[in-house]
Coordinates of C-alpha atoms and ligand atoms in Angstrom, one line a residue:
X23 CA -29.0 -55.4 -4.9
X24 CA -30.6 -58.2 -7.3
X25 CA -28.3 -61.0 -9.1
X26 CA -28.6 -61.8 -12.2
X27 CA -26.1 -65.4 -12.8
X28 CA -24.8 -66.6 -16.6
X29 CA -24.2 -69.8 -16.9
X30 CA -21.1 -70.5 -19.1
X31 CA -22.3 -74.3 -19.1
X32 CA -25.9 -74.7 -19.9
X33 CA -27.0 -73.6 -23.6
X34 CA -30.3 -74.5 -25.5
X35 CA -28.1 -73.5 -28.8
X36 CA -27.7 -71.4 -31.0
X37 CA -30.1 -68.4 -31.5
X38 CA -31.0 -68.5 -35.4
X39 CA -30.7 -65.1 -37.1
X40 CA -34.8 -65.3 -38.1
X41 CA -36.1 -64.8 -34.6
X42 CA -34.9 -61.3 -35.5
X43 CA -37.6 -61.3 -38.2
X44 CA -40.4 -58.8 -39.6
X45 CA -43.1 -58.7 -41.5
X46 CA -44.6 -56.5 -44.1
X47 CA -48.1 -56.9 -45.2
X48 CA -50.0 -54.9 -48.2
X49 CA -51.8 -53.2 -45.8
X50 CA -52.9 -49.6 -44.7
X51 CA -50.2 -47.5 -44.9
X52 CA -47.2 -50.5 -44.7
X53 CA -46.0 -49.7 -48.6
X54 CA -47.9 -46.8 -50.1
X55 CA -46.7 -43.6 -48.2
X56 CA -44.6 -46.1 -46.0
X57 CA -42.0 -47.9 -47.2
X58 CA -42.5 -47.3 -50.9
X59 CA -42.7 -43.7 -52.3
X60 CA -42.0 -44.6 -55.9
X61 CA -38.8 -44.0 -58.0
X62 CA -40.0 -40.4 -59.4
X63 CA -40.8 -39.4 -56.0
X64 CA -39.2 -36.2 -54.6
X65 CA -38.6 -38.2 -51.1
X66 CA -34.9 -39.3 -51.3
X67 CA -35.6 -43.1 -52.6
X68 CA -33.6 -46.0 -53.6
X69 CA -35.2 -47.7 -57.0
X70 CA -38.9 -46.9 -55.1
X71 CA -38.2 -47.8 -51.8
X72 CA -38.1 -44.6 -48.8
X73 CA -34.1 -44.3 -48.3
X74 CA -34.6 -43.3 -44.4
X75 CA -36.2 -46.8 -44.2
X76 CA -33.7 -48.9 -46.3
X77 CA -30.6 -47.0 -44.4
X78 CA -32.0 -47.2 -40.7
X79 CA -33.6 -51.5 -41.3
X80 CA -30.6 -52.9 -42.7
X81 CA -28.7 -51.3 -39.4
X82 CA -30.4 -53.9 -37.3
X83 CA -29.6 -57.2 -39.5
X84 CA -33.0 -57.7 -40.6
X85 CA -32.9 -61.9 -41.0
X86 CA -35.9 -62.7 -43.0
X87 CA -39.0 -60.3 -43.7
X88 CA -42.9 -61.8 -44.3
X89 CA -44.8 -60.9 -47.6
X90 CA -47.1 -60.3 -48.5
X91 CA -49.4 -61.3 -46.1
X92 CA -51.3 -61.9 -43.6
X93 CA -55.0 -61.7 -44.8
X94 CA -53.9 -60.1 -47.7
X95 CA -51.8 -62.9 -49.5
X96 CA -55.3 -65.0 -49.3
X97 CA -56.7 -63.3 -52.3
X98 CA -53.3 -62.2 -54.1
X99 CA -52.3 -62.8 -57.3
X100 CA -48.6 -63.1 -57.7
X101 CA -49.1 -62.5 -61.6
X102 CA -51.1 -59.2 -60.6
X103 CA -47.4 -57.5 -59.2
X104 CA -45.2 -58.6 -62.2
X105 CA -44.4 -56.8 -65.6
X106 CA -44.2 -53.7 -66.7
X107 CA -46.0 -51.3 -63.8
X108 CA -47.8 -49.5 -65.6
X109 CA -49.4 -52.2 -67.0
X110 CA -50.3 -53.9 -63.7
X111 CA -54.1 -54.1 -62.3
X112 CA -55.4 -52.1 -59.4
X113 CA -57.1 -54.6 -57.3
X114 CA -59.5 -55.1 -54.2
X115 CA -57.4 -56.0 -51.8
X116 CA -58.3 -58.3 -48.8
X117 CA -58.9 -55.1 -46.9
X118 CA -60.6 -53.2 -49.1
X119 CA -63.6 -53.4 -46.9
X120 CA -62.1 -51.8 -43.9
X121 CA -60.2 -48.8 -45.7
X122 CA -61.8 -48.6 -48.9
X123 CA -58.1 -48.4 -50.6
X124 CA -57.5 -50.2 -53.3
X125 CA -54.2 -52.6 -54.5
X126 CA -51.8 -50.5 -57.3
X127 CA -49.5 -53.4 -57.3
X128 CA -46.5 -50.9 -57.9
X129 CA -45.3 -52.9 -55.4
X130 CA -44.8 -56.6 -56.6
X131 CA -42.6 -59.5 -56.7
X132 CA -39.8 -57.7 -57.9
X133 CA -40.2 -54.4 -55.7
X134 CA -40.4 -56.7 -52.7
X135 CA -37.1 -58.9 -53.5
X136 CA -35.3 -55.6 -54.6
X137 CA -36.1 -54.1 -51.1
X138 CA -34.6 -57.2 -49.6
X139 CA -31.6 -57.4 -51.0
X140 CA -31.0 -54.0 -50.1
X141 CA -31.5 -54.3 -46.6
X142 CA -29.9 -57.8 -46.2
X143 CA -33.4 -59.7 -45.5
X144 CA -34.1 -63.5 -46.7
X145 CA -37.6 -62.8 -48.3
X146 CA -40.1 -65.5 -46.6
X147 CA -43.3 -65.7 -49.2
X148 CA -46.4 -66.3 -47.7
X149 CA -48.7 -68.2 -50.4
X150 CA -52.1 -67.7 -51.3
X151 CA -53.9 -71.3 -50.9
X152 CA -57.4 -70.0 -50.0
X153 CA -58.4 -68.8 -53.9
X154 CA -55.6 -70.0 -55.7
X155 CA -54.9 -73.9 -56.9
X156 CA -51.7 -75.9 -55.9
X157 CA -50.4 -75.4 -59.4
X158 CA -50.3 -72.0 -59.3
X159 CA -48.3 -72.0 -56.3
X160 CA -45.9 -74.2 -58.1
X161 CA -46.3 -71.2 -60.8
X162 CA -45.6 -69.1 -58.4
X163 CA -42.4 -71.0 -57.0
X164 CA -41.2 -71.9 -60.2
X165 CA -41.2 -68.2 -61.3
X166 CA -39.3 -67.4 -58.5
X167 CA -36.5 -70.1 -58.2
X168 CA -36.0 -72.1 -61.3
X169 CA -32.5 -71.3 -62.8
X170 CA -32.0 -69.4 -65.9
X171 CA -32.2 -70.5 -69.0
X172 CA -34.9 -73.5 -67.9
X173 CA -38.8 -72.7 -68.2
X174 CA -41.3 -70.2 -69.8
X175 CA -41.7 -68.4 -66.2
X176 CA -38.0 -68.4 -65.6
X177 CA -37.9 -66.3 -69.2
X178 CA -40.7 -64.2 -68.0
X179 CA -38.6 -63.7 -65.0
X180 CA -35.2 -62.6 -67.0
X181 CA -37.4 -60.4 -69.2
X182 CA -39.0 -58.5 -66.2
X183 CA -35.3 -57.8 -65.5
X184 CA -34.1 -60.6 -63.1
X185 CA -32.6 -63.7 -64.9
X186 CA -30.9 -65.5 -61.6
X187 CA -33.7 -66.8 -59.4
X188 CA -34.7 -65.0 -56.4
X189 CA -33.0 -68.3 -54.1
X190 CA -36.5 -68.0 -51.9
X191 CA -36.4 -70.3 -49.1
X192 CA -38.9 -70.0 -46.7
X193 CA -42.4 -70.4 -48.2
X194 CA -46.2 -69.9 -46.1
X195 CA -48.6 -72.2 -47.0
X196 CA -51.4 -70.3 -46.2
X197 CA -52.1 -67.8 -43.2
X198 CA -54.8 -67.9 -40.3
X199 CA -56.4 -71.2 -42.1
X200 CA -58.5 -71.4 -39.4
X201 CA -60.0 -68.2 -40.4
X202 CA -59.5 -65.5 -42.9
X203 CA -57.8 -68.3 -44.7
X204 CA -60.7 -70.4 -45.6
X205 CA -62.3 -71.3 -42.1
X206 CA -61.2 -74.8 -42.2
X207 CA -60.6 -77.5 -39.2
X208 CA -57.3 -78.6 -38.4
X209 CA -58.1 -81.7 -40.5
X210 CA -58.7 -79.8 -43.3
X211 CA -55.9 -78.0 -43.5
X212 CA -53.6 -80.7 -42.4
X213 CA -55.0 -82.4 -45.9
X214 CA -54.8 -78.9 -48.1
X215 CA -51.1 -78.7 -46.7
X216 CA -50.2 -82.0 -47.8
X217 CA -51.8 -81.3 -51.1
X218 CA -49.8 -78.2 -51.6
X219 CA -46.6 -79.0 -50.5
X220 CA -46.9 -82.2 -52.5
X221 CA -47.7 -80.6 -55.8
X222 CA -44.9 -77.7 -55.3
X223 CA -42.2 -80.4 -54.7
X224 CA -41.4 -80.8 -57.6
X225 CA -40.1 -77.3 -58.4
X226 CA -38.1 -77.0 -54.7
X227 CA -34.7 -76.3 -56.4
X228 CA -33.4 -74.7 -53.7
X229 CA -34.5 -76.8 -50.4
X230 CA -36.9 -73.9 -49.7
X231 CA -38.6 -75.2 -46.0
X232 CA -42.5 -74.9 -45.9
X233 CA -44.2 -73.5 -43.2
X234 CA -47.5 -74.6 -42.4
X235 CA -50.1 -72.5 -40.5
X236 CA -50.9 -72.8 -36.6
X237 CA -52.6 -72.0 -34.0
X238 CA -54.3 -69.3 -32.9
X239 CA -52.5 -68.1 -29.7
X240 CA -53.9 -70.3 -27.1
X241 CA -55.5 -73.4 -29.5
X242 CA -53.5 -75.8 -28.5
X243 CA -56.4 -78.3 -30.0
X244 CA -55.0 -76.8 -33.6
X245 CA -51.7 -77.9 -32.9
X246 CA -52.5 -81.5 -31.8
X247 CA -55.0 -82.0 -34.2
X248 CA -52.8 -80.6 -37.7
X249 CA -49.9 -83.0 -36.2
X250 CA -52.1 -85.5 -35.6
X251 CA -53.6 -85.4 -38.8
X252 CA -50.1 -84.6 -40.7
X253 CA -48.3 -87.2 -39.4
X254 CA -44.8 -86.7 -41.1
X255 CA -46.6 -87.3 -44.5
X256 CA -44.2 -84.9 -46.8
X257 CA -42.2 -81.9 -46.0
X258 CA -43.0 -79.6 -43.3
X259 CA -40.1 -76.9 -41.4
X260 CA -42.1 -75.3 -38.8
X261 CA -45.5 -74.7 -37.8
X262 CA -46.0 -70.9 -37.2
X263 CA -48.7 -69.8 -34.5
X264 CA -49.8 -66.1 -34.0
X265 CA -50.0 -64.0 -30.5
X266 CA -51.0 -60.5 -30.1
X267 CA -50.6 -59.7 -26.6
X268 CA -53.8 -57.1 -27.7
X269 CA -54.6 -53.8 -26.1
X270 CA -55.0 -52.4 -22.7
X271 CA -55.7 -48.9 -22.9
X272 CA -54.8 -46.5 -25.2
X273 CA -51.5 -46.8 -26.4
X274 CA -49.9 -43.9 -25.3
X275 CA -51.8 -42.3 -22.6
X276 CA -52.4 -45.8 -20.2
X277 CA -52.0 -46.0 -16.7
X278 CA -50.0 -48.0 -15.0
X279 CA -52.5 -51.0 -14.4
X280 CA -52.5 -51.0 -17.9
X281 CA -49.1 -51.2 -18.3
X282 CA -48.8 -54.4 -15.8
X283 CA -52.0 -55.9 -17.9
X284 CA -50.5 -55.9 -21.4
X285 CA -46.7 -56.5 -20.4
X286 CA -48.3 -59.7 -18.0
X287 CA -50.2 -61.0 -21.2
X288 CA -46.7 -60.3 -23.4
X289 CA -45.1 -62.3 -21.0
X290 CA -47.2 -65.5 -21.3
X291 CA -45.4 -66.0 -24.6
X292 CA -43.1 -68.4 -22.9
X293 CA -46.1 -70.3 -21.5
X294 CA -47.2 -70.6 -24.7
X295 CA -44.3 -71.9 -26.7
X296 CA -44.4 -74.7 -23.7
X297 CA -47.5 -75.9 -24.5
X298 CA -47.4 -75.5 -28.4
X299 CA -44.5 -77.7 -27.7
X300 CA -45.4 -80.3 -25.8
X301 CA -48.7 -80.6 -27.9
X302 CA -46.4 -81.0 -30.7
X303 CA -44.7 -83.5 -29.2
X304 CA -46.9 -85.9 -28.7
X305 CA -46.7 -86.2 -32.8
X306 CA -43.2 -85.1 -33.4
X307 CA -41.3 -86.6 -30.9
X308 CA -37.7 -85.9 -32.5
X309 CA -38.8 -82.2 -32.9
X310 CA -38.2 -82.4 -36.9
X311 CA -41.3 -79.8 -37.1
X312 CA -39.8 -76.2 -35.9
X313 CA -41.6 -73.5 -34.0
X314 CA -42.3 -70.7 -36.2
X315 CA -43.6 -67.2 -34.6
X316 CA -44.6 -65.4 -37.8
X317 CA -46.7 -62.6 -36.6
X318 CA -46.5 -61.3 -32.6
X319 CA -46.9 -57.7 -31.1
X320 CA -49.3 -55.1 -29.3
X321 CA -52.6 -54.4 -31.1
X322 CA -53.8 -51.3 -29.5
X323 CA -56.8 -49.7 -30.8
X324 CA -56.0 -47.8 -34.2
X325 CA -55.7 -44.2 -34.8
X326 CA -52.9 -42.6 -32.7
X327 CA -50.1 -42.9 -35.0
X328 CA -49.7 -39.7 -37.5
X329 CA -52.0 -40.8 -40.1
X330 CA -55.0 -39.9 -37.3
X331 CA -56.6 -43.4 -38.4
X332 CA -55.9 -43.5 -42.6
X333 CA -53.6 -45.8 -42.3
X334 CA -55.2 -48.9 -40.7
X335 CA -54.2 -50.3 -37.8
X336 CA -51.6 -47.8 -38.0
X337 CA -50.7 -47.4 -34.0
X338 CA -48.1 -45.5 -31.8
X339 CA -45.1 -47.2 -30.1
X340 CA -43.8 -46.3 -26.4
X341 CA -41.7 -47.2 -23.9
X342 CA -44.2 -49.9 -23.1
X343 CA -44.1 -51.8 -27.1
X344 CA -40.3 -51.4 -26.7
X345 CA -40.6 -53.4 -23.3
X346 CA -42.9 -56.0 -24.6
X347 CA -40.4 -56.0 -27.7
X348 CA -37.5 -56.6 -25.5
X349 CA -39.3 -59.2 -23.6
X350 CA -40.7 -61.2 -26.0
X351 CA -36.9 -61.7 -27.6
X352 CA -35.1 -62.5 -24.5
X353 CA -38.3 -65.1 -24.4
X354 CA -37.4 -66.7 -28.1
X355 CA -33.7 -66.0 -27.1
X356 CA -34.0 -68.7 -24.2
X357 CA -36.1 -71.1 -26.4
X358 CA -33.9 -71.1 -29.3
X359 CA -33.6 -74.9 -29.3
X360 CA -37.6 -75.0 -30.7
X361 CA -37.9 -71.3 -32.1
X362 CA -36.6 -71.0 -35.6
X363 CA -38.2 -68.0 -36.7
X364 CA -40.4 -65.1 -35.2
X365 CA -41.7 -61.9 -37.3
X366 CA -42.7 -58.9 -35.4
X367 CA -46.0 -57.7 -36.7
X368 CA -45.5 -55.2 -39.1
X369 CA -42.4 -52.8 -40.0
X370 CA -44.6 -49.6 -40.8
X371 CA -47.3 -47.4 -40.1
X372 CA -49.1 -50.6 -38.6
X373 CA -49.7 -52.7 -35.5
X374 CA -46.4 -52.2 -33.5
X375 CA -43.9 -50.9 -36.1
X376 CA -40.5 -50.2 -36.1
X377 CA -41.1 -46.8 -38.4
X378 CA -43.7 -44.7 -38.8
X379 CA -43.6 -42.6 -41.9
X380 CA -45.8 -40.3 -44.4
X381 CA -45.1 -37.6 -47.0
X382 CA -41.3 -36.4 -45.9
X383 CA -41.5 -37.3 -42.8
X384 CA -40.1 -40.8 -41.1
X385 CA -38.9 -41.9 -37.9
X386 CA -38.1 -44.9 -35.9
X387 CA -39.9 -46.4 -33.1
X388 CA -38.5 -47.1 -29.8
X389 CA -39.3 -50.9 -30.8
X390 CA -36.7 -49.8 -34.1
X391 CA -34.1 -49.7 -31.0
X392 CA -34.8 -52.8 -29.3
X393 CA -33.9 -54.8 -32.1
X394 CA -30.7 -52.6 -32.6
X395 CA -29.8 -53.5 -29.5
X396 CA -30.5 -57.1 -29.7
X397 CA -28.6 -57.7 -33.5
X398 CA -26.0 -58.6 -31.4
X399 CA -27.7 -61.7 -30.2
X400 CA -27.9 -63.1 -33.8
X401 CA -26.3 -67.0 -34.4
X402 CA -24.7 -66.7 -31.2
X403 CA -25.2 -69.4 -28.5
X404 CA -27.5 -69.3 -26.0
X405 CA -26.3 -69.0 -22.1
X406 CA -29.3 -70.1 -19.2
X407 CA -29.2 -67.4 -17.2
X408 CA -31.1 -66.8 -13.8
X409 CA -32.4 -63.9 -11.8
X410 CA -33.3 -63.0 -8.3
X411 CA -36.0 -60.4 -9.5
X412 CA -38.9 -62.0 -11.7
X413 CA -39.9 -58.3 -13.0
X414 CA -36.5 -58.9 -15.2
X415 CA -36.4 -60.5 -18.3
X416 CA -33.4 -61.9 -19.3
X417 CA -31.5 -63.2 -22.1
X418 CA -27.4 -64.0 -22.4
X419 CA -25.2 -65.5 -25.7
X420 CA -21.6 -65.9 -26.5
X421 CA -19.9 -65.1 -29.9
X422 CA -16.5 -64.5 -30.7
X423 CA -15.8 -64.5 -26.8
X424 CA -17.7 -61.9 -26.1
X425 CA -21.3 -61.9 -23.9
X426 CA -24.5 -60.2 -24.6
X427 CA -26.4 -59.7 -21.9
X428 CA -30.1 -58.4 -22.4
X429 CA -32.5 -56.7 -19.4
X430 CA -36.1 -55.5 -20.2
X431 CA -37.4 -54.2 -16.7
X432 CA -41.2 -54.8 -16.3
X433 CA -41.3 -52.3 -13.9
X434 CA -43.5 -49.1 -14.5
X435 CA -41.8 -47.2 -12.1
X436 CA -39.2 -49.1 -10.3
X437 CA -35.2 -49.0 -11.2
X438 CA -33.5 -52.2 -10.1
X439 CA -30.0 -52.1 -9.7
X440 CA -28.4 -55.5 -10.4
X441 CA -25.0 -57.2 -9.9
X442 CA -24.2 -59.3 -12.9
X443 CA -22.1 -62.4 -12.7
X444 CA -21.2 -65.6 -14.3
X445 CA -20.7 -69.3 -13.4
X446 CA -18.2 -71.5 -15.9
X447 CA -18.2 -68.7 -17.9
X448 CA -15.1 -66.4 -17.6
X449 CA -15.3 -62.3 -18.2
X450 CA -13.8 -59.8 -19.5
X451 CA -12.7 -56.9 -17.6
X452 CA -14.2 -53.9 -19.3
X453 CA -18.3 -54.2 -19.8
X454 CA -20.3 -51.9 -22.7
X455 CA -23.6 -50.6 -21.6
X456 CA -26.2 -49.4 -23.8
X457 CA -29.3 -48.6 -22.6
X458 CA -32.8 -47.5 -24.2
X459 CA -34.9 -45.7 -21.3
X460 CA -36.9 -42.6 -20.9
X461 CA -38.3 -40.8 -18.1
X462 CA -41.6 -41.4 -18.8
X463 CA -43.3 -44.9 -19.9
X464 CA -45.2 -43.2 -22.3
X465 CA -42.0 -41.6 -24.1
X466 CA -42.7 -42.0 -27.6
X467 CA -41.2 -40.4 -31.1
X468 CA -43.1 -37.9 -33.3
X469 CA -42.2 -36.3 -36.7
X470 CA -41.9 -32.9 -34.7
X471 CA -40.1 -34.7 -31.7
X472 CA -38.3 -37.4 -33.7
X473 CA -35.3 -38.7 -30.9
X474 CA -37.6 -38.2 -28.3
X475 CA -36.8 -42.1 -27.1
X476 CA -33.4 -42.9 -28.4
X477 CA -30.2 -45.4 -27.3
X478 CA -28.0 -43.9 -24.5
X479 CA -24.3 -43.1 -25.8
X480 CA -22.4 -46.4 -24.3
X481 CA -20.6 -46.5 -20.9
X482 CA -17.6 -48.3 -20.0
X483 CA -17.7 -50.1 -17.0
X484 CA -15.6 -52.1 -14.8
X485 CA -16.1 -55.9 -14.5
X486 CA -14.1 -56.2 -11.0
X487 CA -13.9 -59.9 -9.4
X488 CA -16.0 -61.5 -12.0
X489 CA -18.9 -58.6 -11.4
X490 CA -20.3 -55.9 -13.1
X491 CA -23.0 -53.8 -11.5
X492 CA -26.0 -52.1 -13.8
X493 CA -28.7 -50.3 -13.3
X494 CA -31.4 -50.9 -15.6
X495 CA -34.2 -47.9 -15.3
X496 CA -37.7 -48.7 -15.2
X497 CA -39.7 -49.2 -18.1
X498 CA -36.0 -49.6 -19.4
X499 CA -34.0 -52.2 -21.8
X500 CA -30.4 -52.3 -21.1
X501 CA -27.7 -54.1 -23.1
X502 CA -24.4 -55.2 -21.2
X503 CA -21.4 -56.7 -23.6
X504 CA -18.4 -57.9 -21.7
X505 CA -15.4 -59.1 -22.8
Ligands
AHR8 O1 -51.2 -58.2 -39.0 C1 -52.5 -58.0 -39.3 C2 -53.3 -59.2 -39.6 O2 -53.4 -59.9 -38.4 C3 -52.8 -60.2 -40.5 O3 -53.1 -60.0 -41.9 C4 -53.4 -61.5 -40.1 O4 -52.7 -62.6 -40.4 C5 -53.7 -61.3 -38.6 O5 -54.9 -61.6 -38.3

């Protein structure tokens, strides 16, 4: 029998709401067919937006969701998705190259707050600073926040039907600078940022936090270099590096070396954080400059999710994305004190989604059920906690004197049955488990088999002597609340 130890007395803080963040790019198949069927669609809808979606996302507390980009806000034009929709522009997109589809902008500023608000997210805007000027990110901000009744883009505002500002407080500036976004050295980028955030300070009306762009994955010489070069010179929130753990094998039908290769790489989020940290810190030393996460996840090869390869990037989601997704929270869980936000790349029909929709159909991913399972972990404080078996991963908090306790099992094919305890920490007597699990690592949901992968129905269990005993299956997730 394995241990698994809370400790009631050591805490990195609390776990912000935005670690349980998405993100929602104009790409592929994310709004057209996805998310957004359009107000005089036959699909049940609310004011555009897929009804299955908007019901099922705001069950899991959705903090904060990215838009609209990725690549794609580096050659968007905010002024392209306001107005009238019939009057708006079709556009080439940023990945009009790879699909050959082109932007309707039915979805724009407007669409994108509405959706929000109706599923409870904070919108987080990333802005276009590779082919736009400073001052039309100001535009841009000062469309979205100024009060009523104050400028010529606040009117414009109120007559495209929203007078109060939007409130947006978490603003991009810029995405994959070191790429798609303009191919610039850290230095250059470091000076652009400045530039930006300078110029748009004078319409923060809301103390809406920047977030500047970092490293790829494993650059730690970005990191250095952009603080370096930065050096506390305006105002900067968090610094937001990208990891896809990538591909290993196809994404349903891998083996089980493949399994241990991509759930391995998923893991070595936490060495990464260290180092993003401590390369930070050599700038930063009273960690004023935040961690940001904004775009993690598998990218397997594209083409095995229901579009058959329209949609791009549109991929499948198992057992194994739900592990990696389970995984990769219990790691930003037990680094809360740095990690202020994380967004799961993206919410639909794209690199590992929570839903997958098109035409009638829709459905939720067994990722959809990991972050069900882990709302509960939302601005409640951190607990340390240890295990005896390192193919655990583990995360515990405390609210309202109750504990959350999180297991992802990294284990293809091995259940591990674990006695769960706590130290300073006292329990209830009763424990809740919920557990997501299927007999096969490759258990996935299809339009025709749409609860394929779905939560278990709770079971009470005894906490007796300070111990309750669970089993988590392998391949498995398993929730324990106590107390
Ligand atoms: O998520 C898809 C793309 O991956 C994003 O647009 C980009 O930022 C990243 O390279």
């Amino acid at each position: 029998m394995e241990q698994i130890c809370i400790l009631g007395c050591e805490s990195r803080g609390i776990i912000a709401p935005e670690i349980y963040g998405h993100f929602a790019e104009h790409i592929g198949g994310v709004y057209y067919d996805g998310l957004w069927v359009g107000e005089d669609s036959p699909i049940p809808n609310i004011r555009g937006f897929r009804k299955f979606i908007v019901d099922k996302f705001r069950v899991i507390k959705p903090a904060v969701l990215r838009w609209p980009g990725g690549c794609f806000a580096e050659t968007y034009n905010w002024r392209d998705g306001i107005g009238p929709r019939e009057n708006r522009p079709k556009t080439v997109n940023w990945w009009y190259n790879n699909d050959r589809r082109v932007e309707s902008n039915a979805v724009g500023t407007h669409e994108f707050m509405d959706f929000c608000e109706m599923v409870g997210a904070k919108p987080y805007v990333a802005a276009n600073i590779t082919s736009q000027t400073p001052m039309e990110m100001r535009n841009f901000m000062e469309y979205l926040n100024m009060p009523e009744n104050t400028t010529t883009l606040a009117a414009q505002r109120a007559e495209n039907g929203h007078p109060a500002p939007f409130d947006v407080k978490y603003f991009g500036i810029g995405n994959e600078n070191w790429g798609g976004g303009g191919n610039m050295t850290p230095e250059q980028y470091a000076r652009e940022y400045i530039k930006y955030a300078t110029v748009c300070g004078s319409v923060n009306v809301n103390g809406a936090k920047y977030i500047a762009c970092g490293a790829d994955s494993w650059n730690m010489d970005w990191t250095e270099r952009f603080m370096r070069e930065f050096a506390h010179r305006t105002n900067l929130w968090g610094l937001a590096f990208h990891y896809y753990c990538g591909q290993a094998g196809d994404p349903v039908a891998f083996t089980k070396e493949e399994w241990n290769t991509l759930v391995d790489r998923a893991s070595q989020m936490e060495t990464l954080i260290e180092r993003h940290s401590a390369a930070m810190l050599a700038h930063d030393p009273d960690k004023r400059v935040k961690i940001v996460v904004d775009e993690w996840g598998c990218w397997h090869p594209g083409g095995s999710g229901p579009s058959k390869g329209y949609n791009l990037f549109e991929q499948q989601s198992t057992m194994r994305d739900a592990v990696i997704a389970a995984l990769t929270l219990n790691t930003f869980n037990n680094h809360c004190d740095r990690i202020a936000m994380a967004n799961v790349a993206q919410l639909c029909n794209n690199l590992h989604c929570l839903f997958l929709a098109g035409g009638e159909n829709a459905i939720v991913t067994p990722t959809y059920h990991v972050f069900d399972l882990y709302k509960e972990h939302q601005g409640a404080r951190q607990l340390e906690s240890a295990s005896t078996d390192k193919s655990l991963s583990v995360s515990a908090s405390e609210k309202d004197g109750g504990v959350c306790v999180t297991i992802a099992n990294k284990n293809y094919d091995r259940p591990v049955d674990v006695t769960l305890s706590a130290f300073a920490l006292p329990l209830g007597d009763t424990a809740e488990i919920t557990a997501l699990s299927a007999d096969d690592p490759h258990a996935h949901n299809t339009f025709e088999n749409p609860d394929c992968v779905t939560l278990s129905a709770p079971e009470t269990a005894a906490v007796k002597d300070g111990c309750v005993t669970v089993s988590v299956a392998p391949a498995g997730v398993t929730r324990v609340m106590i107390g």
